[in-house]
mmCIF file of C-alpha atoms in Angstrom:
data_model
loop_
_atom_site.group_PDB
_atom_site.id
_atom_site.type_symbol
_atom_site.label_atom_id
_atom_site.label_comp_id
_atom_site.label_asym_id
_atom_site.label_seq_id
_atom_site.Cartn_x
_atom_site.Cartn_y
_atom_site.Cartn_z
ATOM 1 C CA MET A 13 83.908 162.692 268.001
ATOM 2 C CA SER A 14 84.464 165.410 265.426
ATOM 3 C CA SER A 15 82.712 165.238 262.018
ATOM 4 C CA ALA A 16 79.199 164.174 261.732
ATOM 5 C CA LYS A 17 78.697 160.533 260.984
ATOM 6 C CA SER A 18 75.418 158.285 260.341
ATOM 7 C CA PHE A 19 73.675 156.106 262.617
ATOM 8 C CA LYS A 20 70.234 154.287 262.285
ATOM 9 C CA GLN A 21 67.837 152.913 264.762
ATOM 10 C CA VAL A 22 66.210 149.796 263.546
ATOM 11 C CA ASP A 23 63.211 147.726 264.722
ATOM 12 C CA VAL A 24 63.958 143.879 265.119
ATOM 13 C CA PHE A 25 61.721 140.882 264.904
ATOM 14 C CA SER A 26 58.897 142.860 263.406
ATOM 15 C CA GLN A 27 57.820 144.130 260.014
ATOM 16 C CA THR A 28 55.807 146.856 261.672
ATOM 17 C CA LYS A 29 57.612 149.854 262.981
ATOM 18 C CA PHE A 30 57.785 150.185 266.748
ATOM 19 C CA LYS A 31 56.422 146.703 267.594
ATOM 20 C CA GLY A 32 59.734 145.084 267.709
ATOM 21 C CA ASN A 33 62.952 145.750 269.684
ATOM 22 C CA PRO A 34 65.036 148.695 268.683
ATOM 23 C CA VAL A 35 68.713 148.787 268.265
ATOM 24 C CA ALA A 36 70.902 151.975 267.616
ATOM 25 C CA VAL A 37 73.657 151.159 264.988
ATOM 26 C CA PHE A 38 76.541 153.633 264.673
ATOM 27 C CA TYR A 39 78.842 153.487 261.427
ATOM 28 C CA ASP A 40 82.231 154.288 261.048
ATOM 29 C CA ALA A 41 83.020 153.890 264.624
ATOM 30 C CA ASP A 42 86.659 153.104 264.263
ATOM 31 C CA ASP A 43 87.980 156.189 265.688
ATOM 32 C CA LEU A 44 85.571 155.843 269.081
ATOM 33 C CA THR A 45 87.157 155.068 272.211
ATOM 34 C CA ASP A 46 85.780 152.536 274.395
ATOM 35 C CA SER A 47 84.415 155.334 276.972
ATOM 36 C CA GLU A 48 82.952 157.170 273.995
ATOM 37 C CA MET A 49 80.928 154.049 272.730
ATOM 38 C CA GLN A 50 79.667 153.404 276.340
ATOM 39 C CA GLN A 51 78.554 156.914 276.820
ATOM 40 C CA ILE A 52 76.764 156.826 273.675
ATOM 41 C CA ALA A 53 75.178 153.558 274.891
ATOM 42 C CA ARG A 54 74.173 154.900 278.210
ATOM 43 C CA TRP A 55 72.520 158.081 276.165
ATOM 44 C CA THR A 56 70.595 156.093 273.674
ATOM 45 C CA ASN A 57 69.348 153.853 276.813
ATOM 46 C CA LEU A 58 68.367 151.164 274.673
ATOM 47 C CA ALA A 59 68.576 147.586 275.484
ATOM 48 C CA GLU A 60 71.590 147.484 273.278
ATOM 49 C CA THR A 61 73.744 149.886 270.923
ATOM 50 C CA THR A 62 75.923 148.773 268.470
ATOM 51 C CA PHE A 63 79.061 150.260 266.682
ATOM 52 C CA VAL A 64 80.540 149.112 263.321
ATOM 53 C CA LEU A 65 84.108 149.076 262.864
ATOM 54 C CA LYS A 66 86.411 147.447 259.846
ATOM 55 C CA PRO A 67 87.000 143.627 260.240
ATOM 56 C CA THR A 68 90.351 142.407 261.356
ATOM 57 C CA THR A 69 89.635 139.108 259.340
ATOM 58 C CA ARG A 70 89.170 138.541 255.881
ATOM 59 C CA GLU A 71 86.346 136.222 256.282
ATOM 60 C CA ALA A 72 84.498 138.832 257.957
ATOM 61 C CA SER A 73 81.944 141.413 256.087
ATOM 62 C CA TYR A 74 82.352 144.005 259.281
ATOM 63 C CA ARG A 75 83.334 143.984 262.812
ATOM 64 C CA LEU A 76 80.680 144.781 265.605
ATOM 65 C CA ARG A 77 80.763 145.789 269.435
ATOM 66 C CA ILE A 78 77.659 145.572 271.262
ATOM 67 C CA PHE A 79 77.043 147.706 274.637
ATOM 68 C CA THR A 80 74.257 147.928 276.824
ATOM 69 C CA VAL A 81 74.011 150.836 279.170
ATOM 70 C CA LEU A 82 76.196 149.055 281.713
ATOM 71 C CA GLY A 83 79.065 147.197 279.315
ATOM 72 C CA GLU A 84 80.037 145.279 276.562
ATOM 73 C CA LEU A 85 78.620 142.100 275.515
ATOM 74 C CA PRO A 86 80.355 139.481 273.514
ATOM 75 C CA PHE A 87 77.404 138.584 271.541
ATOM 76 C CA ALA A 88 73.520 139.369 271.451
ATOM 77 C CA GLY A 89 70.752 138.447 268.960
ATOM 78 C CA HIS A 90 68.900 141.412 267.967
ATOM 79 C CA PRO A 91 71.681 143.721 267.682
ATOM 80 C CA THR A 92 73.232 141.131 265.313
ATOM 81 C CA LEU A 93 70.294 141.066 262.940
ATOM 82 C CA GLY A 94 69.379 144.552 263.285
ATOM 83 C CA SER A 95 72.979 145.811 262.433
ATOM 84 C CA CYS A 96 73.543 143.579 259.501
ATOM 85 C CA TYR A 97 70.034 144.747 257.965
ATOM 86 C CA ALA A 98 71.415 148.617 258.747
ATOM 87 C CA LEU A 99 74.249 147.790 256.586
ATOM 88 C CA ILE A 100 72.451 145.727 254.082
ATOM 89 C CA GLU A 101 70.008 148.658 253.570
ATOM 90 C CA LEU A 102 72.888 151.377 253.043
ATOM 91 C CA GLY A 103 74.655 148.906 250.415
ATOM 92 C CA LEU A 104 77.721 148.675 252.546
ATOM 93 C CA ILE A 105 78.212 144.881 252.610
ATOM 94 C CA GLN A 106 77.610 142.090 250.268
ATOM 95 C CA PRO A 107 77.171 138.394 250.808
ATOM 96 C CA ASN A 108 80.264 136.015 250.250
ATOM 97 C CA SER A 109 80.278 133.261 247.914
ATOM 98 C CA ALA A 110 78.028 130.856 250.081
ATOM 99 C CA GLY A 111 75.290 133.791 250.198
ATOM 100 C CA LEU A 112 76.200 134.566 253.782
ATOM 101 C CA PHE A 113 77.233 137.759 255.861
ATOM 102 C CA VAL A 114 79.687 137.178 258.442
ATOM 103 C CA GLN A 115 80.033 139.381 261.495
ATOM 104 C CA GLU A 116 83.405 139.650 263.702
ATOM 105 C CA CYS A 117 82.593 140.135 267.323
ATOM 106 C CA ALA A 118 83.844 139.422 270.356
ATOM 107 C CA ALA A 119 82.377 135.891 270.388
ATOM 108 C CA GLY A 120 83.978 135.213 267.174
ATOM 109 C CA LEU A 121 82.604 135.035 263.656
ATOM 110 C CA VAL A 122 78.564 134.659 263.210
ATOM 111 C CA GLU A 123 77.353 133.480 260.046
ATOM 112 C CA ILE A 124 73.970 135.326 258.901
ATOM 113 C CA LYS A 125 71.891 134.180 256.193
ATOM 114 C CA PRO A 126 69.338 136.337 254.389
ATOM 115 C CA ILE A 127 65.944 134.621 253.843
ATOM 116 C CA GLY A 128 64.504 136.316 250.659
ATOM 117 C CA SER A 129 65.641 138.796 248.167
ATOM 118 C CA LEU A 130 68.165 141.580 249.150
ATOM 119 C CA THR A 131 66.480 143.928 246.723
ATOM 120 C CA ASP A 132 63.002 143.549 248.559
ATOM 121 C CA LEU A 133 63.957 144.438 252.047
ATOM 122 C CA ARG A 134 60.497 144.811 253.301
ATOM 123 C CA ASN A 135 60.082 140.920 253.143
ATOM 124 C CA LEU A 136 63.574 140.228 253.809
ATOM 125 C CA GLU A 137 64.546 137.953 256.863
ATOM 126 C CA LEU A 138 67.786 137.492 258.527
ATOM 127 C CA GLN A 139 68.926 134.360 260.321
ATOM 128 C CA PHE A 140 72.056 133.901 262.560
ATOM 129 C CA LYS A 141 73.632 130.601 264.117
ATOM 130 C CA LEU A 142 74.212 130.937 267.934
ATOM 131 C CA PRO A 143 78.143 130.954 267.918
ATOM 132 C CA TYR A 144 78.270 128.920 270.792
ATOM 133 C CA TYR A 145 76.375 127.886 273.810
ATOM 134 C CA ARG A 146 76.988 126.248 276.892
ATOM 135 C CA PHE A 147 75.054 124.695 279.747
ATOM 136 C CA GLU A 148 75.186 124.978 283.535
ATOM 137 C CA TYR A 149 73.031 123.322 285.960
ATOM 138 C CA LEU A 150 71.224 123.755 289.303
ATOM 139 C CA VAL A 151 73.909 123.188 292.197
ATOM 140 C CA ASP A 152 71.359 122.908 294.811
ATOM 141 C CA GLN A 153 68.030 122.035 292.995
ATOM 142 C CA THR A 154 65.591 122.113 295.900
ATOM 143 C CA THR A 155 66.759 125.767 297.183
ATOM 144 C CA GLN A 156 67.109 127.276 293.746
ATOM 145 C CA MET A 157 63.973 125.868 292.675
ATOM 146 C CA SER A 158 62.165 127.606 295.481
ATOM 147 C CA GLU A 159 63.966 130.807 294.692
ATOM 148 C CA ILE A 160 62.871 130.865 291.045
ATOM 149 C CA ALA A 161 59.244 130.022 291.651
ATOM 150 C CA LYS A 162 59.433 133.017 294.394
ATOM 151 C CA LEU A 163 60.920 135.450 292.029
ATOM 152 C CA LEU A 164 58.624 134.575 289.178
ATOM 153 C CA GLY A 165 55.660 134.702 291.381
ATOM 154 C CA VAL A 166 54.519 131.002 290.518
ATOM 155 C CA SER A 167 53.802 127.667 292.139
ATOM 156 C CA HIS A 168 56.608 125.054 291.799
ATOM 157 C CA GLU A 169 54.003 122.609 289.633
ATOM 158 C CA LYS A 170 53.940 125.474 286.977
ATOM 159 C CA ILE A 171 57.450 125.052 286.449
ATOM 160 C CA ILE A 172 57.595 121.613 284.383
ATOM 161 C CA THR A 173 61.119 120.997 283.796
ATOM 162 C CA GLU A 174 64.359 121.696 285.671
ATOM 163 C CA PRO A 175 65.612 125.205 284.688
ATOM 164 C CA VAL A 176 69.176 125.342 283.140
ATOM 165 C CA LEU A 177 71.690 128.207 282.714
ATOM 166 C CA VAL A 178 72.254 128.768 279.027
ATOM 167 C CA ASP A 179 75.615 130.768 278.306
ATOM 168 C CA ASP A 180 74.902 131.959 274.616
ATOM 169 C CA GLY A 181 76.542 135.426 275.048
ATOM 170 C CA PRO A 182 74.388 136.475 277.983
ATOM 171 C CA ARG A 183 73.759 133.941 280.485
ATOM 172 C CA TRP A 184 70.073 133.044 280.678
ATOM 173 C CA LEU A 185 68.175 130.934 283.163
ATOM 174 C CA VAL A 186 65.927 129.168 281.251
ATOM 175 C CA VAL A 187 62.606 128.347 282.722
ATOM 176 C CA GLN A 188 59.616 126.308 281.095
ATOM 177 C CA LEU A 189 56.255 127.004 282.234
ATOM 178 C CA ASP A 190 53.379 124.805 281.636
ATOM 179 C CA ASP A 191 51.642 126.913 279.137
ATOM 180 C CA ASN A 192 51.818 130.251 277.414
ATOM 181 C CA GLU A 193 49.248 131.839 279.546
ATOM 182 C CA SER A 194 51.207 131.102 282.634
ATOM 183 C CA VAL A 195 54.107 132.971 280.877
ATOM 184 C CA ILE A 196 52.106 135.823 279.859
ATOM 185 C CA GLY A 197 50.699 135.918 283.503
ATOM 186 C CA LEU A 198 54.014 136.373 285.298
ATOM 187 C CA LYS A 199 54.515 139.293 287.530
ATOM 188 C CA PRO A 200 58.311 138.840 288.782
ATOM 189 C CA ASP A 201 59.773 140.310 291.645
ATOM 190 C CA PHE A 202 62.679 142.457 290.059
ATOM 191 C CA SER A 203 64.243 143.366 293.121
ATOM 192 C CA TYR A 204 64.645 139.608 294.210
ATOM 193 C CA MET A 205 65.574 138.906 290.690
ATOM 194 C CA VAL A 206 68.495 141.286 291.012
ATOM 195 C CA GLU A 207 69.590 139.823 294.115
ATOM 196 C CA LEU A 208 69.710 136.463 292.688
ATOM 197 C CA SER A 209 71.122 137.456 289.196
ATOM 198 C CA HIS A 210 74.361 138.892 291.209
ATOM 199 C CA LYS A 211 74.240 135.653 293.594
ATOM 200 C CA TYR A 212 74.290 133.265 290.499
ATOM 201 C CA ASN A 213 75.833 135.103 287.764
ATOM 202 C CA TRP A 214 72.964 135.193 285.489
ATOM 203 C CA SER A 215 72.180 138.059 282.758
ATOM 204 C CA GLY A 216 68.321 137.341 283.283
ATOM 205 C CA ILE A 217 65.398 135.007 283.034
ATOM 206 C CA SER A 218 64.090 133.188 279.763
ATOM 207 C CA ALA A 219 60.837 132.085 280.792
ATOM 208 C CA PHE A 220 58.578 130.136 278.139
ATOM 209 C CA GLY A 221 55.579 128.021 277.752
ATOM 210 C CA LYS A 222 53.905 126.355 275.030
ATOM 211 C CA ASP A 223 50.917 127.443 273.286
ATOM 212 C CA GLN A 224 48.389 124.508 274.180
ATOM 213 C CA SER A 225 46.892 124.510 270.466
ATOM 214 C CA SER A 226 50.293 123.998 268.702
ATOM 215 C CA GLU A 227 53.198 121.862 268.926
ATOM 216 C CA THR A 228 55.360 124.580 267.850
ATOM 217 C CA GLU A 229 54.342 127.821 268.905
ATOM 218 C CA PHE A 230 55.594 129.519 272.411
ATOM 219 C CA GLU A 231 55.401 132.758 274.366
ATOM 220 C CA LEU A 232 58.858 133.751 275.525
ATOM 221 C CA ARG A 233 59.470 136.606 278.183
ATOM 222 C CA ASN A 234 62.932 137.661 278.988
ATOM 223 C CA PHE A 235 63.710 139.577 282.267
ATOM 224 C CA CYS A 236 67.097 141.367 282.788
ATOM 225 C CA PRO A 237 66.791 143.832 285.698
ATOM 226 C CA GLY A 238 70.288 143.504 286.524
ATOM 227 C CA ASP A 239 71.146 145.469 283.644
ATOM 228 C CA LEU A 240 68.414 147.939 284.322
ATOM 229 C CA LEU A 241 66.042 146.634 281.771
ATOM 230 C CA GLU A 242 63.118 144.705 283.529
ATOM 231 C CA GLU A 243 61.814 143.257 280.147
ATOM 232 C CA ASP A 244 63.221 142.643 276.712
ATOM 233 C CA ALA A 245 60.794 143.455 273.943
ATOM 234 C CA ALA A 246 62.287 140.685 271.696
ATOM 235 C CA CYS A 247 65.433 139.020 272.449
ATOM 236 C CA GLY A 248 67.373 136.880 269.857
ATOM 237 C CA SER A 249 69.841 135.563 272.365
ATOM 238 C CA GLY A 250 66.904 134.454 274.603
ATOM 239 C CA ALA A 251 65.303 132.844 272.099
ATOM 240 C CA GLY A 252 68.509 131.073 271.232
ATOM 241 C CA SER A 253 68.840 130.104 274.730
ATOM 242 C CA VAL A 254 65.373 128.234 274.504
ATOM 243 C CA GLY A 255 66.381 126.645 271.212
ATOM 244 C CA ALA A 256 69.615 125.201 272.934
ATOM 245 C CA TYR A 257 67.683 124.032 276.145
ATOM 246 C CA LEU A 258 64.923 122.069 273.751
ATOM 247 C CA GLY A 259 67.605 120.988 271.523
ATOM 248 C CA ALA A 260 69.343 119.186 274.434
ATOM 249 C CA HIS A 261 66.054 117.199 274.682
ATOM 250 C CA LEU A 262 65.506 116.822 271.108
ATOM 251 C CA LYS A 263 64.119 113.253 269.977
ATOM 252 C CA SER A 264 63.918 113.968 266.204
ATOM 253 C CA GLY A 265 67.031 115.539 263.970
ATOM 254 C CA HIS A 266 65.648 118.925 263.686
ATOM 255 C CA THR A 267 62.378 120.893 264.635
ATOM 256 C CA LYS A 268 61.110 124.787 264.000
ATOM 257 C CA LEU A 269 59.670 126.922 266.809
ATOM 258 C CA LYS A 270 57.849 130.064 266.515
ATOM 259 C CA LEU A 271 58.224 132.393 269.737
ATOM 260 C CA SER A 272 55.887 135.269 270.486
ATOM 261 C CA GLN A 273 57.258 138.066 272.472
ATOM 262 C CA GLY A 274 56.631 141.669 273.614
ATOM 263 C CA ARG A 275 53.096 141.571 273.995
ATOM 264 C CA CYS A 276 52.980 142.271 277.742
ATOM 265 C CA ILE A 277 54.775 145.402 277.275
ATOM 266 C CA GLY A 278 52.770 146.639 274.015
ATOM 267 C CA ARG A 279 54.821 145.084 271.307
ATOM 268 C CA ASP A 280 54.352 142.443 269.082
ATOM 269 C CA ALA A 281 57.445 140.282 267.846
ATOM 270 C CA THR A 282 57.889 137.013 266.207
ATOM 271 C CA LEU A 283 61.040 135.135 266.470
ATOM 272 C CA ASN A 284 61.550 131.890 264.680
ATOM 273 C CA VAL A 285 63.784 129.213 265.907
ATOM 274 C CA SER A 286 65.360 126.194 264.148
ATOM 275 C CA ILE A 287 67.185 123.265 265.988
ATOM 276 C CA GLU A 288 69.140 121.258 263.706
ATOM 277 C CA ASN A 289 71.764 118.276 263.627
ATOM 278 C CA GLY A 290 69.937 116.646 266.714
ATOM 279 C CA GLY A 291 70.107 119.690 268.737
ATOM 280 C CA THR A 292 73.665 120.737 267.957
ATOM 281 C CA ASP A 293 72.893 123.797 265.827
ATOM 282 C CA VAL A 294 70.620 126.716 267.011
ATOM 283 C CA PHE A 295 69.605 129.420 264.258
ATOM 284 C CA VAL A 296 67.181 132.280 265.229
ATOM 285 C CA ARG A 297 65.355 134.330 262.531
ATOM 286 C CA GLY A 298 63.440 137.471 262.061
ATOM 287 C CA ALA A 299 62.487 140.659 260.024
ATOM 288 C CA ALA A 300 63.650 143.993 260.703
ATOM 289 C CA THR A 301 62.633 147.586 259.804
ATOM 290 C CA THR A 302 64.526 151.016 260.081
ATOM 291 C CA CYS A 303 62.611 153.700 262.420
ATOM 292 C CA ILE A 304 65.205 156.463 262.686
ATOM 293 C CA VAL A 305 67.888 157.837 260.593
ATOM 294 C CA GLY A 306 70.472 160.434 262.065
ATOM 295 C CA THR A 307 73.971 161.839 262.446
ATOM 296 C CA TYR A 308 76.228 161.825 265.386
#
């Protein structure tokens, strides 16, 4: 790391600064080593830190590497939107002929669609399509349901459908509770959650519940203490895991969801999820705003 280069800290899934989920975005990172990227990610101590590199394929607008404090991820939601927003803000990327930005990452090529005008960033939202997702089902339902209820601190009756592991980059165990108030009231046993995450190879828990006054509004909380982050403020891949989970049970061709997240830890994020093509395609949309600009 020689001459000074730029970075930004972007708040994602909120138009109000410091109410979403921050990601640190480091530009011109081609000459950084893996260990230097990991060192920076540990220092920022955010949920994720990203590094922008030159793409290796003509289809891509840029290449992105995504790190937590512990290691690299193939894909993550809020870093994807935050990094794209930062590059748009700097004028470093332009949409392709289809009006899309294309992110190259370890999960493949991720299409990002701008919703709104690129000249009005205050009201711009960005939408990505999950590059992939896979389901894994409980092996020992009786035992694992008891373990899940215990780690969340709820009775079995509060869990209204069978939890499913959704791998969409991170590996989220998706748990649907009876309503949004049950989600807000969760007091998880984080030590036990770490133990089970290691036992079953979970990245964390996506716990969600429907607002009883609405068919499309939900409360979402993502817990990932195994990554040294007890609760994520606003999680794009977590929202995507909920979309994939609900899409598997979709009776109509498409649906739209509005997820609130972060209120239990002093944030106020909004994540919009669209499930299309009979549950096959899952899109996550949200706003972003830059909070910090600096050099490294």
